[in-house]
PDB file of C-alpha atoms in Angstrom:
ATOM      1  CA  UNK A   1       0.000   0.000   0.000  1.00 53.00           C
ATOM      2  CA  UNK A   2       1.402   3.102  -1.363  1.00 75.00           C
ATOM      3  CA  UNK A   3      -0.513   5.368  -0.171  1.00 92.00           C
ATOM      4  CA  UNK A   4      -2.490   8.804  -1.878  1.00 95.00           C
ATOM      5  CA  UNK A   5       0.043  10.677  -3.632  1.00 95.00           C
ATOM      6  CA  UNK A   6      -0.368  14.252  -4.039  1.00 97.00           C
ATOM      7  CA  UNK A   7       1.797  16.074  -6.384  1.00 96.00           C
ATOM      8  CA  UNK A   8       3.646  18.774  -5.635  1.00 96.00           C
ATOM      9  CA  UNK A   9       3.863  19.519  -1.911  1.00 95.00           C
ATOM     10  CA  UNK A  10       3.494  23.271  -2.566  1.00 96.00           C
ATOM     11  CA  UNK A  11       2.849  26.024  -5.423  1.00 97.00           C
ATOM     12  CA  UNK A  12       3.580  29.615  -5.251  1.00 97.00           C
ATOM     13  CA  UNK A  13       1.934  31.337  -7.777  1.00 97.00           C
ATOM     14  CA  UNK A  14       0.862  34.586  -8.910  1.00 97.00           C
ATOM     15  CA  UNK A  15      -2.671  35.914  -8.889  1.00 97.00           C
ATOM     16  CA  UNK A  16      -4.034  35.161 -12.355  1.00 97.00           C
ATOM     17  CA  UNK A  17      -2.267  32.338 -13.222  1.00 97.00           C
ATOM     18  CA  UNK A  18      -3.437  28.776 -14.006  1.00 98.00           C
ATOM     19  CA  UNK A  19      -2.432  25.855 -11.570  1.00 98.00           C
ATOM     20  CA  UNK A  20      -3.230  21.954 -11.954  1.00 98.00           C
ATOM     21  CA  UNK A  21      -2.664  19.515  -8.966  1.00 97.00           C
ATOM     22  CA  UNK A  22      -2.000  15.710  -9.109  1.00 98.00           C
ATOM     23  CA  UNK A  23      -3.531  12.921  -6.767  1.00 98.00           C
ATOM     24  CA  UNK A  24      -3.055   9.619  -7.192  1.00 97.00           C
ATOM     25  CA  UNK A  25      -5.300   7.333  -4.966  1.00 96.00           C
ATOM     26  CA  UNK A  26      -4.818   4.022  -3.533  1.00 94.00           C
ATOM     27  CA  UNK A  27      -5.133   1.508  -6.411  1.00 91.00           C
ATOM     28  CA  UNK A  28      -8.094  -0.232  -5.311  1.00 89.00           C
ATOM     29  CA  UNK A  29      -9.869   2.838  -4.600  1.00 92.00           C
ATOM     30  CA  UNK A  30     -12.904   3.744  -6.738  1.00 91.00           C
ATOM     31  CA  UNK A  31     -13.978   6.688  -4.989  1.00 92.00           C
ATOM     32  CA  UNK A  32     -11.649   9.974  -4.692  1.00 94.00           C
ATOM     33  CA  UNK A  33     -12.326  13.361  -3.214  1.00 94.00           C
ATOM     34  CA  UNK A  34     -10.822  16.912  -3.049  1.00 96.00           C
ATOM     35  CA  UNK A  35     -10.858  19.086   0.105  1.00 95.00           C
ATOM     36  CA  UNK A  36      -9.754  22.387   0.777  1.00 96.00           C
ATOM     37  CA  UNK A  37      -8.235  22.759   3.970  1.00 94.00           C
ATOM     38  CA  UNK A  38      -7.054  26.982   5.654  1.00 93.00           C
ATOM     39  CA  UNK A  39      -5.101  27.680   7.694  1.00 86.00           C
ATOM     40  CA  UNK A  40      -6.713  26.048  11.352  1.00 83.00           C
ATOM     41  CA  UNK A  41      -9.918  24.931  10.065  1.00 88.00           C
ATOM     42  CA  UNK A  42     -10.797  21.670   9.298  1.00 92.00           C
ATOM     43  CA  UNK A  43     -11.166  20.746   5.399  1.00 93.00           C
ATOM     44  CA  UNK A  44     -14.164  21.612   3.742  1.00 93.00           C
ATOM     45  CA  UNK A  45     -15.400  19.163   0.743  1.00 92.00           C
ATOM     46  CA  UNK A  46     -14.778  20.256  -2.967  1.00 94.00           C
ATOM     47  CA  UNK A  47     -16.169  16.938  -4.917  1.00 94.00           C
ATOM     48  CA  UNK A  48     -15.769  13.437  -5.213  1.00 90.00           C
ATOM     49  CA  UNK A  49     -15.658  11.023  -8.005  1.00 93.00           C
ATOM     50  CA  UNK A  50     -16.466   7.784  -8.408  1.00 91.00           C
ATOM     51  CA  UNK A  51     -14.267   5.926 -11.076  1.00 92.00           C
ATOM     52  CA  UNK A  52     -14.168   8.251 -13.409  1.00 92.00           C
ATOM     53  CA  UNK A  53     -17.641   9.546 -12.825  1.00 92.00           C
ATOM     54  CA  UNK A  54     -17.766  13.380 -10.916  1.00 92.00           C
ATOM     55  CA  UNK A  55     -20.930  12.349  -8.638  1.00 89.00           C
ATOM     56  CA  UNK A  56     -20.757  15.837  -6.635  1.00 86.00           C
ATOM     57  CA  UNK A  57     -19.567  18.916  -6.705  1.00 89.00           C
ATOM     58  CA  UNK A  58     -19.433  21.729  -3.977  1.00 88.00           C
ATOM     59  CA  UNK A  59     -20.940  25.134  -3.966  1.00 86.00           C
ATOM     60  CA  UNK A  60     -17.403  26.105  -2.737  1.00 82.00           C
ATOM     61  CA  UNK A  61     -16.152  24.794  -6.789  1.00 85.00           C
ATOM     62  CA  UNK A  62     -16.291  28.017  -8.217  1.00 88.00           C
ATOM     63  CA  UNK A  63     -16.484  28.074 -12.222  1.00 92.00           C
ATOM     64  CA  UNK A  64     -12.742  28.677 -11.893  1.00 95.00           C
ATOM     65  CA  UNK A  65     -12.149  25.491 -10.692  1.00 96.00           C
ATOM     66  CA  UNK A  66     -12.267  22.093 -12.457  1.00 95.00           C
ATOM     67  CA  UNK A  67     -11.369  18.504 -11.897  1.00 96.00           C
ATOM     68  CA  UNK A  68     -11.282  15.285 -13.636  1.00 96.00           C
ATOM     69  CA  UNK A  69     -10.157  11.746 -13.207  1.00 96.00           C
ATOM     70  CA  UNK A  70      -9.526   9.918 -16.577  1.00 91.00           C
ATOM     71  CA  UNK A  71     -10.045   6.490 -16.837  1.00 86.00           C
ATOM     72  CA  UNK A  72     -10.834   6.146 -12.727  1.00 84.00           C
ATOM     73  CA  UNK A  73      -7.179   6.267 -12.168  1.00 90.00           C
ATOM     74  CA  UNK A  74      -5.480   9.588 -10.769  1.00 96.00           C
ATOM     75  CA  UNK A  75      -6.893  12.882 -10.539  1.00 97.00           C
ATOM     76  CA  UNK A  76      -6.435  16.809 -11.264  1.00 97.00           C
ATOM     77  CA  UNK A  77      -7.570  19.710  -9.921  1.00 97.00           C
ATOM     78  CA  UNK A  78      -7.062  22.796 -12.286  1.00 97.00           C
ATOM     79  CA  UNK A  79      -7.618  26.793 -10.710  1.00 97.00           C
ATOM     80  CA  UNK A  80      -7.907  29.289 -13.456  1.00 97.00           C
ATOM     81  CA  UNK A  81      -7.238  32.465 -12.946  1.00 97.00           C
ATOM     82  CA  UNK A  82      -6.249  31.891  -9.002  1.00 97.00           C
ATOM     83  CA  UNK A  83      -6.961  34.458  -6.932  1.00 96.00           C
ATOM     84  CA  UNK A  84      -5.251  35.120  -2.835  1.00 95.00           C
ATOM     85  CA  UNK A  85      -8.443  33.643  -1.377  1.00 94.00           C
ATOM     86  CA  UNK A  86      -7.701  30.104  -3.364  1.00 96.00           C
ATOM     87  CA  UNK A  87      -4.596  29.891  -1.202  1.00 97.00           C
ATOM     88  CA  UNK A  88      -5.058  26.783   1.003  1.00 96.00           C
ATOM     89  CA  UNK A  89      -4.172  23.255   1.467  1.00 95.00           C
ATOM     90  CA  UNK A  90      -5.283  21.134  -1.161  1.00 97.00           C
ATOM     91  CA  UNK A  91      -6.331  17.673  -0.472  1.00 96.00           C
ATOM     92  CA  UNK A  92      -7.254  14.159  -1.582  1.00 96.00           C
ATOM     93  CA  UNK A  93      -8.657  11.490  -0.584  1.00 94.00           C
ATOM     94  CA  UNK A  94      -9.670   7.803  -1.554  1.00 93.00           C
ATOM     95  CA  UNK A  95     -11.709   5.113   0.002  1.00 90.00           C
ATOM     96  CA  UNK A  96     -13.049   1.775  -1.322  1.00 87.00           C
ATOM     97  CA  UNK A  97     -16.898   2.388  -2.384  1.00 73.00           C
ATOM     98  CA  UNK A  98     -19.420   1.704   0.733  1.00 73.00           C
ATOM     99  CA  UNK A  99     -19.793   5.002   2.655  1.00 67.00           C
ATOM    100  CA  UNK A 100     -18.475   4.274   5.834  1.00 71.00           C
ATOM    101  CA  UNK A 101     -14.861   3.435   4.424  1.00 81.00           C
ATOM    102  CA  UNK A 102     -12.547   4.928   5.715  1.00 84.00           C
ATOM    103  CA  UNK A 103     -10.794   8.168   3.617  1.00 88.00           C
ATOM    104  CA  UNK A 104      -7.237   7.631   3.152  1.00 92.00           C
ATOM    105  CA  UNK A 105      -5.761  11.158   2.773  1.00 94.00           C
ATOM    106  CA  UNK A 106      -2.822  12.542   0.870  1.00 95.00           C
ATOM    107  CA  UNK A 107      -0.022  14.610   2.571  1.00 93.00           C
ATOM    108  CA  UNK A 108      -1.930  17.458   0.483  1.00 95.00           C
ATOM    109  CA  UNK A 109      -0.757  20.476  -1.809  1.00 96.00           C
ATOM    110  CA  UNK A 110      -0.473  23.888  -0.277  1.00 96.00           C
ATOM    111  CA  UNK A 111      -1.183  26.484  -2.589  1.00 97.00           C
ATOM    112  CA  UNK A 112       0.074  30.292  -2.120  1.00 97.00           C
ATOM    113  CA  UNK A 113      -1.402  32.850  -4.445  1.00 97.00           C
ATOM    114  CA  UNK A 114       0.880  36.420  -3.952  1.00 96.00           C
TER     115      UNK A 114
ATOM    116  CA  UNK B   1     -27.343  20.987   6.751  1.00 64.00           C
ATOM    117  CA  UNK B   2     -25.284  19.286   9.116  1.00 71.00           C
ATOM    118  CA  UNK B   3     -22.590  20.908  10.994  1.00 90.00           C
ATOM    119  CA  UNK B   4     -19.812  19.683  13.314  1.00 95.00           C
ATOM    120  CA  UNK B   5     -18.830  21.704  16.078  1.00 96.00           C
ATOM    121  CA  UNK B   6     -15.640  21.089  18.117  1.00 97.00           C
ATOM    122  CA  UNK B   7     -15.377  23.806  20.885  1.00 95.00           C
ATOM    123  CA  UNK B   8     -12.014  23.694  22.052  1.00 96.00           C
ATOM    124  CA  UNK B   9      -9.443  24.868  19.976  1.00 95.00           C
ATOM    125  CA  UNK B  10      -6.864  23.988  21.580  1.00 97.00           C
ATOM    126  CA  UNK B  11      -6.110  21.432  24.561  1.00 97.00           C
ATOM    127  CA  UNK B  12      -3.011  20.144  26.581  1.00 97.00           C
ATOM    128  CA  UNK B  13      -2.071  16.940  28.485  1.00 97.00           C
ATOM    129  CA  UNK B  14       1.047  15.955  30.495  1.00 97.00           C
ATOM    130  CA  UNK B  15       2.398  12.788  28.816  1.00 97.00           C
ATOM    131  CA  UNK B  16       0.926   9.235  30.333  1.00 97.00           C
ATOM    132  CA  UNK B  17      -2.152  11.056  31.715  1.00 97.00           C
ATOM    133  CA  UNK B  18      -5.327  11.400  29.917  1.00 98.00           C
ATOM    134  CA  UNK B  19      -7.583  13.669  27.975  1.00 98.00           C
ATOM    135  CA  UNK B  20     -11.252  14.235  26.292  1.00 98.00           C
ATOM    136  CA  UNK B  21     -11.899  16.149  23.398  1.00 98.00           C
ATOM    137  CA  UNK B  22     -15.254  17.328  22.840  1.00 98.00           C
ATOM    138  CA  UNK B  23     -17.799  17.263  19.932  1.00 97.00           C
ATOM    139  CA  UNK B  24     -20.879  18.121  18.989  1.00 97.00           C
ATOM    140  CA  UNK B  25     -22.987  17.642  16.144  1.00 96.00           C
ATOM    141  CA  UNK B  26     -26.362  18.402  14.478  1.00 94.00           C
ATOM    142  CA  UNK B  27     -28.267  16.097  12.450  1.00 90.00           C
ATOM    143  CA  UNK B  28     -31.796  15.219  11.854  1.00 89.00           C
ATOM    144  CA  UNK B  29     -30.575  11.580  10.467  1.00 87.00           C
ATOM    145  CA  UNK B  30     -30.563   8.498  12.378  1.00 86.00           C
ATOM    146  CA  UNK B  31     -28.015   6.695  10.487  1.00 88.00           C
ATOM    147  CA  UNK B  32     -24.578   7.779  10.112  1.00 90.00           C
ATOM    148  CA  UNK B  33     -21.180   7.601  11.094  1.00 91.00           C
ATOM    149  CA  UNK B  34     -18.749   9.334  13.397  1.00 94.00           C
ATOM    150  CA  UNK B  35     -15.206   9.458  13.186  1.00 94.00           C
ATOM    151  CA  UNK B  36     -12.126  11.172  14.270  1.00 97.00           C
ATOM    152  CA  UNK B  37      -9.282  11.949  12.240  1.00 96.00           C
ATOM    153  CA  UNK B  38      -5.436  13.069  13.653  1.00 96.00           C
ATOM    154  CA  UNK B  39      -3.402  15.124  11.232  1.00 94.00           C
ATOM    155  CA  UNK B  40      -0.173  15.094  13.041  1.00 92.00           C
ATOM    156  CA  UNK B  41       2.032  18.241  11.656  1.00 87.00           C
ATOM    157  CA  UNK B  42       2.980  18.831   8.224  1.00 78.00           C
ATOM    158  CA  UNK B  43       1.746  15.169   7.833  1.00 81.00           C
ATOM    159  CA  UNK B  44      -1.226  13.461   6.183  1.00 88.00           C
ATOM    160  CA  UNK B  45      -4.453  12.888   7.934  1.00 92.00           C
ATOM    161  CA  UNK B  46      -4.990   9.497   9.219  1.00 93.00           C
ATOM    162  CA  UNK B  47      -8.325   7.934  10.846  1.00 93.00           C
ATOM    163  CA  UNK B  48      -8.300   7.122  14.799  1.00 96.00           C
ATOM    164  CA  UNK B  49     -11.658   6.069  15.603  1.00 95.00           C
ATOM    165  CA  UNK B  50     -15.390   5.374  14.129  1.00 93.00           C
ATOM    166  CA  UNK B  51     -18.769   5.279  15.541  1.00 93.00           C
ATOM    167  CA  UNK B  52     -21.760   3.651  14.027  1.00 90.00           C
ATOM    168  CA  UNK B  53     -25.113   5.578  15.258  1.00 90.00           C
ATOM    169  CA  UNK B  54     -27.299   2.574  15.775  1.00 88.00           C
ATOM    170  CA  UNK B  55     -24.486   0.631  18.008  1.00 86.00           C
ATOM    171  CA  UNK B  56     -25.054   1.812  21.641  1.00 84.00           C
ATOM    172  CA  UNK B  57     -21.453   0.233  22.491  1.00 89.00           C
ATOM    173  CA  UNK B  58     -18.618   2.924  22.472  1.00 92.00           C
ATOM    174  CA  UNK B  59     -16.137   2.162  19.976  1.00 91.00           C
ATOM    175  CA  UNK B  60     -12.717   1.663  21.535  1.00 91.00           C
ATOM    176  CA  UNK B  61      -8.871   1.667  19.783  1.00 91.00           C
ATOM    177  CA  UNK B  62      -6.076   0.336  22.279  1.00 95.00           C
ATOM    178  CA  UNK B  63      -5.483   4.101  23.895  1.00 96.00           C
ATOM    179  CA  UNK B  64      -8.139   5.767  21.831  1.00 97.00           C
ATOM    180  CA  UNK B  65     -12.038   5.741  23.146  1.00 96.00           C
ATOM    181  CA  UNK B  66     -15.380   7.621  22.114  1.00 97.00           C
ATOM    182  CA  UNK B  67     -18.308   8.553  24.498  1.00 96.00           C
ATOM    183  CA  UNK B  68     -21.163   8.880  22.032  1.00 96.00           C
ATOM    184  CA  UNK B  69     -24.298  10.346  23.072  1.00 95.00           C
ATOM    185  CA  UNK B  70     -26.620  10.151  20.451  1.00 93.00           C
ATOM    186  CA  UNK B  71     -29.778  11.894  22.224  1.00 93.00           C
ATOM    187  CA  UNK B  72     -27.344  14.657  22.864  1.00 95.00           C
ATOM    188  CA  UNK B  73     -25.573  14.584  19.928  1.00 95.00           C
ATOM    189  CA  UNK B  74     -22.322  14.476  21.721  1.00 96.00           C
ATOM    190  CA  UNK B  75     -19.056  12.499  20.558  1.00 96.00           C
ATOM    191  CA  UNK B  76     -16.029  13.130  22.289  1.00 97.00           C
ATOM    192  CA  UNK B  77     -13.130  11.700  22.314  1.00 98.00           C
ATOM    193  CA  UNK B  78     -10.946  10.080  25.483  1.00 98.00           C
ATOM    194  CA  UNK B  79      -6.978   9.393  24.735  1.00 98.00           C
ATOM    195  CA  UNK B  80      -5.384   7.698  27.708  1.00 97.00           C
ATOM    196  CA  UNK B  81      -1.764   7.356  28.733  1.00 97.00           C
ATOM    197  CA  UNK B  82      -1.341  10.710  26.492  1.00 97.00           C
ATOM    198  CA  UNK B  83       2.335   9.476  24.526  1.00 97.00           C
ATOM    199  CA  UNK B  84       4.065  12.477  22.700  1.00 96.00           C
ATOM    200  CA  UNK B  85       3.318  11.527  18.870  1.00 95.00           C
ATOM    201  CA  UNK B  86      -0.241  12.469  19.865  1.00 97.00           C
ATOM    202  CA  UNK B  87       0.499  15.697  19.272  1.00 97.00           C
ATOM    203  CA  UNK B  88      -1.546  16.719  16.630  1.00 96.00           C
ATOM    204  CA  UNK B  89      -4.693  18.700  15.437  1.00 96.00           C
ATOM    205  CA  UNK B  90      -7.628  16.185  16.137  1.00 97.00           C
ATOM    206  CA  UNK B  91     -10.860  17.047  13.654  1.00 97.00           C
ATOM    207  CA  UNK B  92     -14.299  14.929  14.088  1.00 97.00           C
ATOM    208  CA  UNK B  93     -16.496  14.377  11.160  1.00 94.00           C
ATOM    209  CA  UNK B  94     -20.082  13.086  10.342  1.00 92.00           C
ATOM    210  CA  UNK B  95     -21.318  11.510   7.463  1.00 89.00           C
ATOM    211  CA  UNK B  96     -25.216   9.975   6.743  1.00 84.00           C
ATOM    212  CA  UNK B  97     -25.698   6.835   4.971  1.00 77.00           C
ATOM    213  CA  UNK B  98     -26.640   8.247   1.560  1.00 72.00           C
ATOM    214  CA  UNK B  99     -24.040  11.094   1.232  1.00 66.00           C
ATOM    215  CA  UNK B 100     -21.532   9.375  -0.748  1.00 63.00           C
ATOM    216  CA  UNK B 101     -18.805   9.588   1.326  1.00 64.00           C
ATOM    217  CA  UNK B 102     -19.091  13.370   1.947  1.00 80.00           C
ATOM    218  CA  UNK B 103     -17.707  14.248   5.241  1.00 87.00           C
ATOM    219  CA  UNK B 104     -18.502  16.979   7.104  1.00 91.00           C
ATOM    220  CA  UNK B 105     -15.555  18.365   9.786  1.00 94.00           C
ATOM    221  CA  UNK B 106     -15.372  19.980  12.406  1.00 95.00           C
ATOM    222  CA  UNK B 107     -13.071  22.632  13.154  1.00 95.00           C
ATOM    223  CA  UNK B 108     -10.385  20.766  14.957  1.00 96.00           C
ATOM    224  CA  UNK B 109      -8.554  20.831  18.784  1.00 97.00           C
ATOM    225  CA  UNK B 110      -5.139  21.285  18.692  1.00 96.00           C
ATOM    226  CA  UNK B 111      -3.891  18.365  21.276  1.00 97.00           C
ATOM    227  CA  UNK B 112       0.214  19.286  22.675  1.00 97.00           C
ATOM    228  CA  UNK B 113       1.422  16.719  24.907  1.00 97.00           C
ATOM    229  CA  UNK B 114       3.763  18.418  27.591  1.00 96.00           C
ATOM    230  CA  UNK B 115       7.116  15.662  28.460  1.00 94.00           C
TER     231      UNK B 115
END
């Protein structure tokens, strides 16, 4: 077991730019998720997929955002267009497909938008 | 909507002894899960404990216990002999049968551990 991989660790990047994060789930996994974590808080839910299906998506997924996960396997986030407030921990998660599994989390990517 | 509310932002404990972090939640559902998650620093988050809502038995982890109160909606969690790599922000989340895995958190205790 592996482990979620989330690629990279951290982004600095400047307001208006584009940014795409990796995750790459547990291999047996058919469900993954994104979460947005700030500074202190506890992460907040973005959206989930199941194989390669996006089942549901958060009011917090702005039309900036975007995510896909081709062929069920990995996943990427993409921000266009990032703005200071997308700065945050980015993170995924996996878990086997009954809905009290577990989530297996990522180390996450933390974004900072100067 | 449900929400997750843990009140104490930040607790300490002198190693070997013990301590109970609190948590409250609001739901109308009867059937759902409980859980606790430790995200020790600048490390991923890993899963402590769970709680099913229709077992009445506490759930129990070698150091790591619940008291769950379902008429009160109360779920706190009890970590005995306190050991340094305990040290960690502690978050509690809900999630009902039919939400497809969608956990809701609470905003997390910080838990130090004093030598």
């Amino acid at each position: 077991d592996t482990g979620v991989s989330q690629n990279p660790r951290h982004k600095i990047t400047k307001r208006g730019q584009n940014v795409t994060f990796r995750c790459d789930p547990i291999s047996e996994h058919n469900r993954l998720y994104w979460y947005r974590q700030t500074l202190g808080q506890g992460p907040e839910f973005l959206t989930y997929f199941q194989n390669e299906a996006q089942l549901e998506k958060s009011r917090l997924l702005s039309d900036r955002f975007s995510a896909e996960r081709p062929k069920g396997s990995f996943s990427t986030l993409e921000i266009q267009r990032t703005e200071q407030g997308d700065s945050a921990m980015y993170l995924c998660a996996s878990s086997l497909g009954r809905y009290n599994s577990p989530l297996h989390f990522g180390n996450g990517t933390r974004l900072t938008v100067t | 909507a449900q929400t997750v509310t843990q009140s104490q932002p930040e607790m300490s404990v002198q190693e070997a002894e013990t301590v109970t972090l609190s948590c409250t939640y609001d739901t109308s559902e009867s059937d759902y899960y409980l859980f606790w998650y430790k995200q020790p620093p600048s490390r991923q988050m890993i899963l402590v404990i769970r709680q099913e809502a229709y077992k009445q038995q506490n759930a129990t982890e070698n150091r790591f216990s619940v008291n769950f109160q379902k008429a009160a909606k109360s779920f706190s969690l009890k970590i005995s002999d306190s050991q340094l790599g305990d040290a960690a922000m502690y978050f509690c989340a809900y999630i009902r049968r039919d939400a497809g895995n969608m956990l809701t958190f609470g905003g997390g205790t910080r838990l130090m551990v004093k030598p």
